[in-house]
Amino acid sequence: MQHLGAFVMTIVEASGLFAPLLFISFHLLRPLFFLPVAFICVSGGVLFGAITGSVYSIVGVTLSSLLFYKLSEWMPKTLKKLVVLKKKFFGKHSSFSTGQIALLRLVPFIHFHLISLCIIEMSGTFKEYMKTSFYSNIPLAVVYTSIGQWISSLSPFLMGAILLLLLPLFYLLRRKEVSIKWHDFFAAEGAK
């Protein structure tokens, strides 16, 4: 994924005037490459800065939401499978407000289109869906694009120092237990 990300950034940087259109199109192609939304938004902050990168990310993410809505109309069986997945993840009787949806969008490990499915269920019309999607996409784009600009402004020395400070935390927060399955333990005993 790191090589793909570097490849995407190189293409966008080299495309000149078409860079914004190319960047927005990467938002639409993102699900095909299994790239997280946060990665594309952070890349927008690195490439375009916080303000213009946020605008491009809002446009791209909102178009991605539009595309999901249209695809869900064309593929109702797939939508039903996603509804079952949503019920497993959030519960059968979950309903969210627009603010809660916006906060869920900020959580990187919750799938973007699973949250779009929640918006489909809570909105009655296409217009309501797009309005809720737009408003819930703004915090996502602004936060992650700002992180991208912040990362791009760091010196290599400071980035290395931050990574060195994170290494002890990585060690201290590790899982401190080992699980050996019953049959694995006795299979090793019987082999002696």
PDB file of C-alpha atoms in Angstrom:
ATOM      1  CA  MET A   1       0.000   0.000   0.000  1.00  0.00           C
ATOM      2  CA  GLN A   2       2.928   2.319   0.677  1.00  0.00           C
ATOM      3  CA  HIS A   3       4.189   1.923  -2.903  1.00  0.00           C
ATOM      4  CA  LEU A   4       0.713   2.519  -4.304  1.00  0.00           C
ATOM      5  CA  GLY A   5       0.383   5.674  -2.195  1.00  0.00           C
ATOM      6  CA  ALA A   6       3.733   6.998  -3.422  1.00  0.00           C
ATOM      7  CA  PHE A   7       2.695   6.200  -6.994  1.00  0.00           C
ATOM      8  CA  VAL A   8      -0.612   8.058  -6.610  1.00  0.00           C
ATOM      9  CA  MET A   9       1.102  11.123  -5.120  1.00  0.00           C
ATOM     10  CA  THR A  10       3.711  11.172  -7.915  1.00  0.00           C
ATOM     11  CA  ILE A  11       1.017  11.082 -10.589  1.00  0.00           C
ATOM     12  CA  VAL A  12      -0.981  13.891  -8.977  1.00  0.00           C
ATOM     13  CA  GLU A  13       2.105  16.070  -8.466  1.00  0.00           C
ATOM     14  CA  ALA A  14       3.165  15.642 -12.095  1.00  0.00           C
ATOM     15  CA  SER A  15      -0.225  16.376 -13.638  1.00  0.00           C
ATOM     16  CA  GLY A  16      -0.128  20.175 -13.272  1.00  0.00           C
ATOM     17  CA  LEU A  17      -3.474  21.864 -13.982  1.00  0.00           C
ATOM     18  CA  PHE A  18      -5.267  18.522 -14.039  1.00  0.00           C
ATOM     19  CA  ALA A  19      -4.076  17.662 -10.519  1.00  0.00           C
ATOM     20  CA  PRO A  20      -7.354  18.656  -8.797  1.00  0.00           C
ATOM     21  CA  LEU A  21      -9.445  16.608 -11.235  1.00  0.00           C
ATOM     22  CA  LEU A  22      -7.082  13.673 -10.915  1.00  0.00           C
ATOM     23  CA  PHE A  23      -7.144  13.927  -7.122  1.00  0.00           C
ATOM     24  CA  ILE A  24     -10.953  13.991  -7.062  1.00  0.00           C
ATOM     25  CA  SER A  25     -11.033  10.998  -9.399  1.00  0.00           C
ATOM     26  CA  PHE A  26      -8.801   9.097  -6.947  1.00  0.00           C
ATOM     27  CA  HIS A  27     -11.543   9.582  -4.373  1.00  0.00           C
ATOM     28  CA  LEU A  28     -13.916   7.837  -6.769  1.00  0.00           C
ATOM     29  CA  LEU A  29     -11.452   5.037  -7.568  1.00  0.00           C
ATOM     30  CA  ARG A  30     -10.369   4.600  -3.939  1.00  0.00           C
ATOM     31  CA  PRO A  31     -12.631   1.608  -3.212  1.00  0.00           C
ATOM     32  CA  LEU A  32     -11.137  -0.299  -6.149  1.00  0.00           C
ATOM     33  CA  PHE A  33      -7.625   0.072  -4.696  1.00  0.00           C
ATOM     34  CA  PHE A  34      -8.786  -0.633  -1.106  1.00  0.00           C
ATOM     35  CA  LEU A  35      -7.339   2.673   0.068  1.00  0.00           C
ATOM     36  CA  PRO A  36      -8.797   4.280   3.191  1.00  0.00           C
ATOM     37  CA  VAL A  37     -10.494   7.665   2.842  1.00  0.00           C
ATOM     38  CA  ALA A  38      -8.165   9.096   5.475  1.00  0.00           C
ATOM     39  CA  PHE A  39      -5.123   8.242   3.339  1.00  0.00           C
ATOM     40  CA  ILE A  40      -6.476  10.142   0.320  1.00  0.00           C
ATOM     41  CA  CYS A  41      -7.455  13.135   2.487  1.00  0.00           C
ATOM     42  CA  VAL A  42      -4.036  13.228   4.168  1.00  0.00           C
ATOM     43  CA  SER A  43      -2.464  13.099   0.687  1.00  0.00           C
ATOM     44  CA  GLY A  44      -4.611  16.090  -0.279  1.00  0.00           C
ATOM     45  CA  GLY A  45      -3.176  18.041   2.659  1.00  0.00           C
ATOM     46  CA  VAL A  46       0.363  17.161   1.626  1.00  0.00           C
ATOM     47  CA  LEU A  47      -0.213  18.037  -2.050  1.00  0.00           C
ATOM     48  CA  PHE A  48      -2.543  21.050  -1.927  1.00  0.00           C
ATOM     49  CA  GLY A  49      -2.491  22.399   1.641  1.00  0.00           C
ATOM     50  CA  ALA A  50      -5.256  22.385   4.221  1.00  0.00           C
ATOM     51  CA  ILE A  51      -7.783  24.717   2.605  1.00  0.00           C
ATOM     52  CA  THR A  52      -7.696  23.707  -1.073  1.00  0.00           C
ATOM     53  CA  GLY A  53      -7.046  20.070  -0.162  1.00  0.00           C
ATOM     54  CA  SER A  54     -10.127  20.119   2.082  1.00  0.00           C
ATOM     55  CA  VAL A  55     -12.268  21.561  -0.711  1.00  0.00           C
ATOM     56  CA  TYR A  56     -11.033  18.932  -3.187  1.00  0.00           C
ATOM     57  CA  SER A  57     -11.544  16.168  -0.622  1.00  0.00           C
ATOM     58  CA  ILE A  58     -15.081  17.335   0.203  1.00  0.00           C
ATOM     59  CA  VAL A  59     -15.941  17.306  -3.503  1.00  0.00           C
ATOM     60  CA  GLY A  60     -14.329  13.890  -4.020  1.00  0.00           C
ATOM     61  CA  VAL A  61     -15.849  12.250  -0.954  1.00  0.00           C
ATOM     62  CA  THR A  62     -19.297  13.678  -1.718  1.00  0.00           C
ATOM     63  CA  LEU A  63     -19.078  12.380  -5.292  1.00  0.00           C
ATOM     64  CA  SER A  64     -18.048   9.003  -3.865  1.00  0.00           C
ATOM     65  CA  SER A  65     -21.164   9.075  -1.662  1.00  0.00           C
ATOM     66  CA  LEU A  66     -23.272   9.920  -4.718  1.00  0.00           C
ATOM     67  CA  LEU A  67     -21.747   7.020  -6.634  1.00  0.00           C
ATOM     68  CA  PHE A  68     -22.477   4.651  -3.727  1.00  0.00           C
ATOM     69  CA  TYR A  69     -26.110   5.778  -3.660  1.00  0.00           C
ATOM     70  CA  LYS A  70     -26.536   5.194  -7.390  1.00  0.00           C
ATOM     71  CA  LEU A  71     -24.803   1.795  -7.230  1.00  0.00           C
ATOM     72  CA  SER A  72     -27.011   0.765  -4.317  1.00  0.00           C
ATOM     73  CA  GLU A  73     -30.071   1.498  -6.483  1.00  0.00           C
ATOM     74  CA  TRP A  74     -28.671  -0.610  -9.324  1.00  0.00           C
ATOM     75  CA  MET A  75     -27.640  -3.541  -7.088  1.00  0.00           C
ATOM     76  CA  PRO A  76     -30.373  -4.175  -4.487  1.00  0.00           C
ATOM     77  CA  LYS A  77     -29.063  -7.663  -3.553  1.00  0.00           C
ATOM     78  CA  THR A  78     -25.688  -6.227  -2.616  1.00  0.00           C
ATOM     79  CA  LEU A  79     -27.463  -3.511  -0.623  1.00  0.00           C
ATOM     80  CA  LYS A  80     -29.344  -6.188   1.341  1.00  0.00           C
ATOM     81  CA  LYS A  81     -26.039  -7.911   2.161  1.00  0.00           C
ATOM     82  CA  LEU A  82     -24.646  -4.608   3.381  1.00  0.00           C
ATOM     83  CA  VAL A  83     -27.735  -4.075   5.548  1.00  0.00           C
ATOM     84  CA  VAL A  84     -27.078  -7.461   7.215  1.00  0.00           C
ATOM     85  CA  LEU A  85     -23.456  -6.430   7.802  1.00  0.00           C
ATOM     86  CA  LYS A  86     -24.594  -3.092   9.256  1.00  0.00           C
ATOM     87  CA  LYS A  87     -26.955  -4.853  11.643  1.00  0.00           C
ATOM     88  CA  LYS A  88     -24.117  -7.086  12.836  1.00  0.00           C
ATOM     89  CA  PHE A  89     -21.802  -4.124  13.319  1.00  0.00           C
ATOM     90  CA  PHE A  90     -24.159  -1.498  14.777  1.00  0.00           C
ATOM     91  CA  GLY A  91     -27.100  -3.597  16.009  1.00  0.00           C
ATOM     92  CA  LYS A  92     -30.625  -4.052  14.716  1.00  0.00           C
ATOM     93  CA  HIS A  93     -32.180  -0.903  16.151  1.00  0.00           C
ATOM     94  CA  SER A  94     -29.486   1.676  15.544  1.00  0.00           C
ATOM     95  CA  SER A  95     -30.328   5.129  14.335  1.00  0.00           C
ATOM     96  CA  PHE A  96     -27.885   7.987  14.165  1.00  0.00           C
ATOM     97  CA  SER A  97     -28.056  11.752  13.958  1.00  0.00           C
ATOM     98  CA  THR A  98     -26.056  13.723  11.407  1.00  0.00           C
ATOM     99  CA  GLY A  99     -23.568  14.697  14.137  1.00  0.00           C
ATOM    100  CA  GLN A 100     -23.048  11.076  15.111  1.00  0.00           C
ATOM    101  CA  ILE A 101     -22.536  10.145  11.470  1.00  0.00           C
ATOM    102  CA  ALA A 102     -19.928  12.918  11.156  1.00  0.00           C
ATOM    103  CA  LEU A 103     -18.090  11.557  14.205  1.00  0.00           C
ATOM    104  CA  LEU A 104     -18.258   8.001  12.870  1.00  0.00           C
ATOM    105  CA  ARG A 105     -16.706   9.216   9.620  1.00  0.00           C
ATOM    106  CA  LEU A 106     -13.667  10.362  11.630  1.00  0.00           C
ATOM    107  CA  VAL A 107     -13.039   6.834  12.944  1.00  0.00           C
ATOM    108  CA  PRO A 108     -10.580   5.358  10.434  1.00  0.00           C
ATOM    109  CA  PHE A 109     -11.435   1.662  10.829  1.00  0.00           C
ATOM    110  CA  ILE A 110     -15.178   2.016  10.171  1.00  0.00           C
ATOM    111  CA  HIS A 111     -15.843   1.499   6.481  1.00  0.00           C
ATOM    112  CA  PHE A 112     -16.889   4.674   4.672  1.00  0.00           C
ATOM    113  CA  HIS A 113     -19.709   3.079   2.690  1.00  0.00           C
ATOM    114  CA  LEU A 114     -21.089   1.289   5.728  1.00  0.00           C
ATOM    115  CA  ILE A 115     -21.720   4.734   7.182  1.00  0.00           C
ATOM    116  CA  SER A 116     -23.176   5.826   3.832  1.00  0.00           C
ATOM    117  CA  LEU A 117     -25.607   2.932   4.199  1.00  0.00           C
ATOM    118  CA  CYS A 118     -26.673   4.336   7.581  1.00  0.00           C
ATOM    119  CA  ILE A 119     -27.327   7.666   5.859  1.00  0.00           C
ATOM    120  CA  ILE A 120     -29.417   5.935   3.182  1.00  0.00           C
ATOM    121  CA  GLU A 121     -31.532   4.308   5.879  1.00  0.00           C
ATOM    122  CA  MET A 122     -32.034   7.506   7.866  1.00  0.00           C
ATOM    123  CA  SER A 123     -32.855   9.744   4.896  1.00  0.00           C
ATOM    124  CA  GLY A 124     -36.068   9.448   2.994  1.00  0.00           C
ATOM    125  CA  THR A 125     -35.075  11.067  -0.279  1.00  0.00           C
ATOM    126  CA  PHE A 126     -32.018  11.464  -2.458  1.00  0.00           C
ATOM    127  CA  LYS A 127     -31.849  15.164  -1.584  1.00  0.00           C
ATOM    128  CA  GLU A 128     -31.756  14.394   2.168  1.00  0.00           C
ATOM    129  CA  TYR A 129     -29.098  11.739   1.582  1.00  0.00           C
ATOM    130  CA  MET A 130     -26.838  14.126  -0.322  1.00  0.00           C
ATOM    131  CA  LYS A 131     -27.346  16.908   2.224  1.00  0.00           C
ATOM    132  CA  THR A 132     -26.483  14.619   5.153  1.00  0.00           C
ATOM    133  CA  SER A 133     -23.539  13.124   3.251  1.00  0.00           C
ATOM    134  CA  PHE A 134     -22.172  16.553   2.429  1.00  0.00           C
ATOM    135  CA  TYR A 135     -22.403  17.820   6.009  1.00  0.00           C
ATOM    136  CA  SER A 136     -20.935  14.632   7.480  1.00  0.00           C
ATOM    137  CA  ASN A 137     -18.048  14.657   4.983  1.00  0.00           C
ATOM    138  CA  ILE A 138     -16.846  18.144   5.939  1.00  0.00           C
ATOM    139  CA  PRO A 139     -15.245  17.209   9.310  1.00  0.00           C
ATOM    140  CA  LEU A 140     -13.639  14.121   7.734  1.00  0.00           C
ATOM    141  CA  ALA A 141     -12.021  16.122   4.944  1.00  0.00           C
ATOM    142  CA  VAL A 142     -10.943  19.060   7.110  1.00  0.00           C
ATOM    143  CA  VAL A 143      -9.403  16.989   9.926  1.00  0.00           C
ATOM    144  CA  TYR A 144      -7.453  14.539   7.783  1.00  0.00           C
ATOM    145  CA  THR A 145      -6.360  17.154   5.235  1.00  0.00           C
ATOM    146  CA  SER A 146      -5.088  19.368   8.070  1.00  0.00           C
ATOM    147  CA  ILE A 147      -3.113  16.400   9.404  1.00  0.00           C
ATOM    148  CA  GLY A 148      -1.623  16.004   5.923  1.00  0.00           C
ATOM    149  CA  GLN A 149      -0.520  19.638   5.811  1.00  0.00           C
ATOM    150  CA  TRP A 150       0.918  19.352   9.317  1.00  0.00           C
ATOM    151  CA  ILE A 151       2.898  16.255   8.337  1.00  0.00           C
ATOM    152  CA  SER A 152       4.252  17.945   5.205  1.00  0.00           C
ATOM    153  CA  SER A 153       5.526  20.899   7.230  1.00  0.00           C
ATOM    154  CA  LEU A 154       7.592  18.750   9.599  1.00  0.00           C
ATOM    155  CA  SER A 155      11.323  18.547   9.106  1.00  0.00           C
ATOM    156  CA  PRO A 156      12.824  15.088   8.514  1.00  0.00           C
ATOM    157  CA  PHE A 157      14.651  15.384  11.851  1.00  0.00           C
ATOM    158  CA  LEU A 158      11.410  16.065  13.739  1.00  0.00           C
ATOM    159  CA  MET A 159       9.604  13.203  11.940  1.00  0.00           C
ATOM    160  CA  GLY A 160      12.433  10.844  12.910  1.00  0.00           C
ATOM    161  CA  ALA A 161      12.287  12.056  16.523  1.00  0.00           C
ATOM    162  CA  ILE A 162       8.525  11.441  16.661  1.00  0.00           C
ATOM    163  CA  LEU A 163       9.004   7.934  15.288  1.00  0.00           C
ATOM    164  CA  LEU A 164      11.729   7.234  17.850  1.00  0.00           C
ATOM    165  CA  LEU A 165       9.392   8.406  20.622  1.00  0.00           C
ATOM    166  CA  LEU A 166       6.640   6.134  19.330  1.00  0.00           C
ATOM    167  CA  LEU A 167       8.829   3.014  19.365  1.00  0.00           C
ATOM    168  CA  PRO A 168       8.893   2.661  23.192  1.00  0.00           C
ATOM    169  CA  LEU A 169       5.121   3.197  23.255  1.00  0.00           C
ATOM    170  CA  PHE A 170       4.737   0.466  20.677  1.00  0.00           C
ATOM    171  CA  TYR A 171       6.732  -1.860  22.921  1.00  0.00           C
ATOM    172  CA  LEU A 172       4.957  -0.877  26.149  1.00  0.00           C
ATOM    173  CA  LEU A 173       1.481  -1.232  24.681  1.00  0.00           C
ATOM    174  CA  ARG A 174       2.102  -4.694  23.244  1.00  0.00           C
ATOM    175  CA  ARG A 175       0.015  -7.693  24.149  1.00  0.00           C
ATOM    176  CA  LYS A 176       1.709  -9.348  27.105  1.00  0.00           C
ATOM    177  CA  GLU A 177       0.102 -12.757  26.980  1.00  0.00           C
ATOM    178  CA  VAL A 178       0.616 -15.796  24.831  1.00  0.00           C
ATOM    179  CA  SER A 179      -2.254 -18.120  23.990  1.00  0.00           C
ATOM    180  CA  ILE A 180      -1.514 -21.728  23.211  1.00  0.00           C
ATOM    181  CA  LYS A 181      -4.415 -23.854  22.100  1.00  0.00           C
ATOM    182  CA  TRP A 182      -5.037 -27.041  24.033  1.00  0.00           C
ATOM    183  CA  HIS A 183      -4.408 -29.414  21.142  1.00  0.00           C
ATOM    184  CA  ASP A 184      -1.267 -27.547  20.065  1.00  0.00           C
ATOM    185  CA  PHE A 185       0.245 -27.849  23.537  1.00  0.00           C
ATOM    186  CA  PHE A 186      -0.436 -31.561  23.872  1.00  0.00           C
ATOM    187  CA  ALA A 187       0.539 -32.258  20.256  1.00  0.00           C
ATOM    188  CA  ALA A 188       3.952 -30.769  21.042  1.00  0.00           C
ATOM    189  CA  GLU A 189       4.164 -32.893  24.217  1.00  0.00           C
ATOM    190  CA  GLY A 190       3.286 -36.083  22.347  1.00  0.00           C
ATOM    191  CA  ALA A 191       5.927 -35.429  19.662  1.00  0.00           C
ATOM    192  CA  LYS A 192       8.765 -35.682  22.231  1.00  0.00           C
TER     193      LYS A 192
END
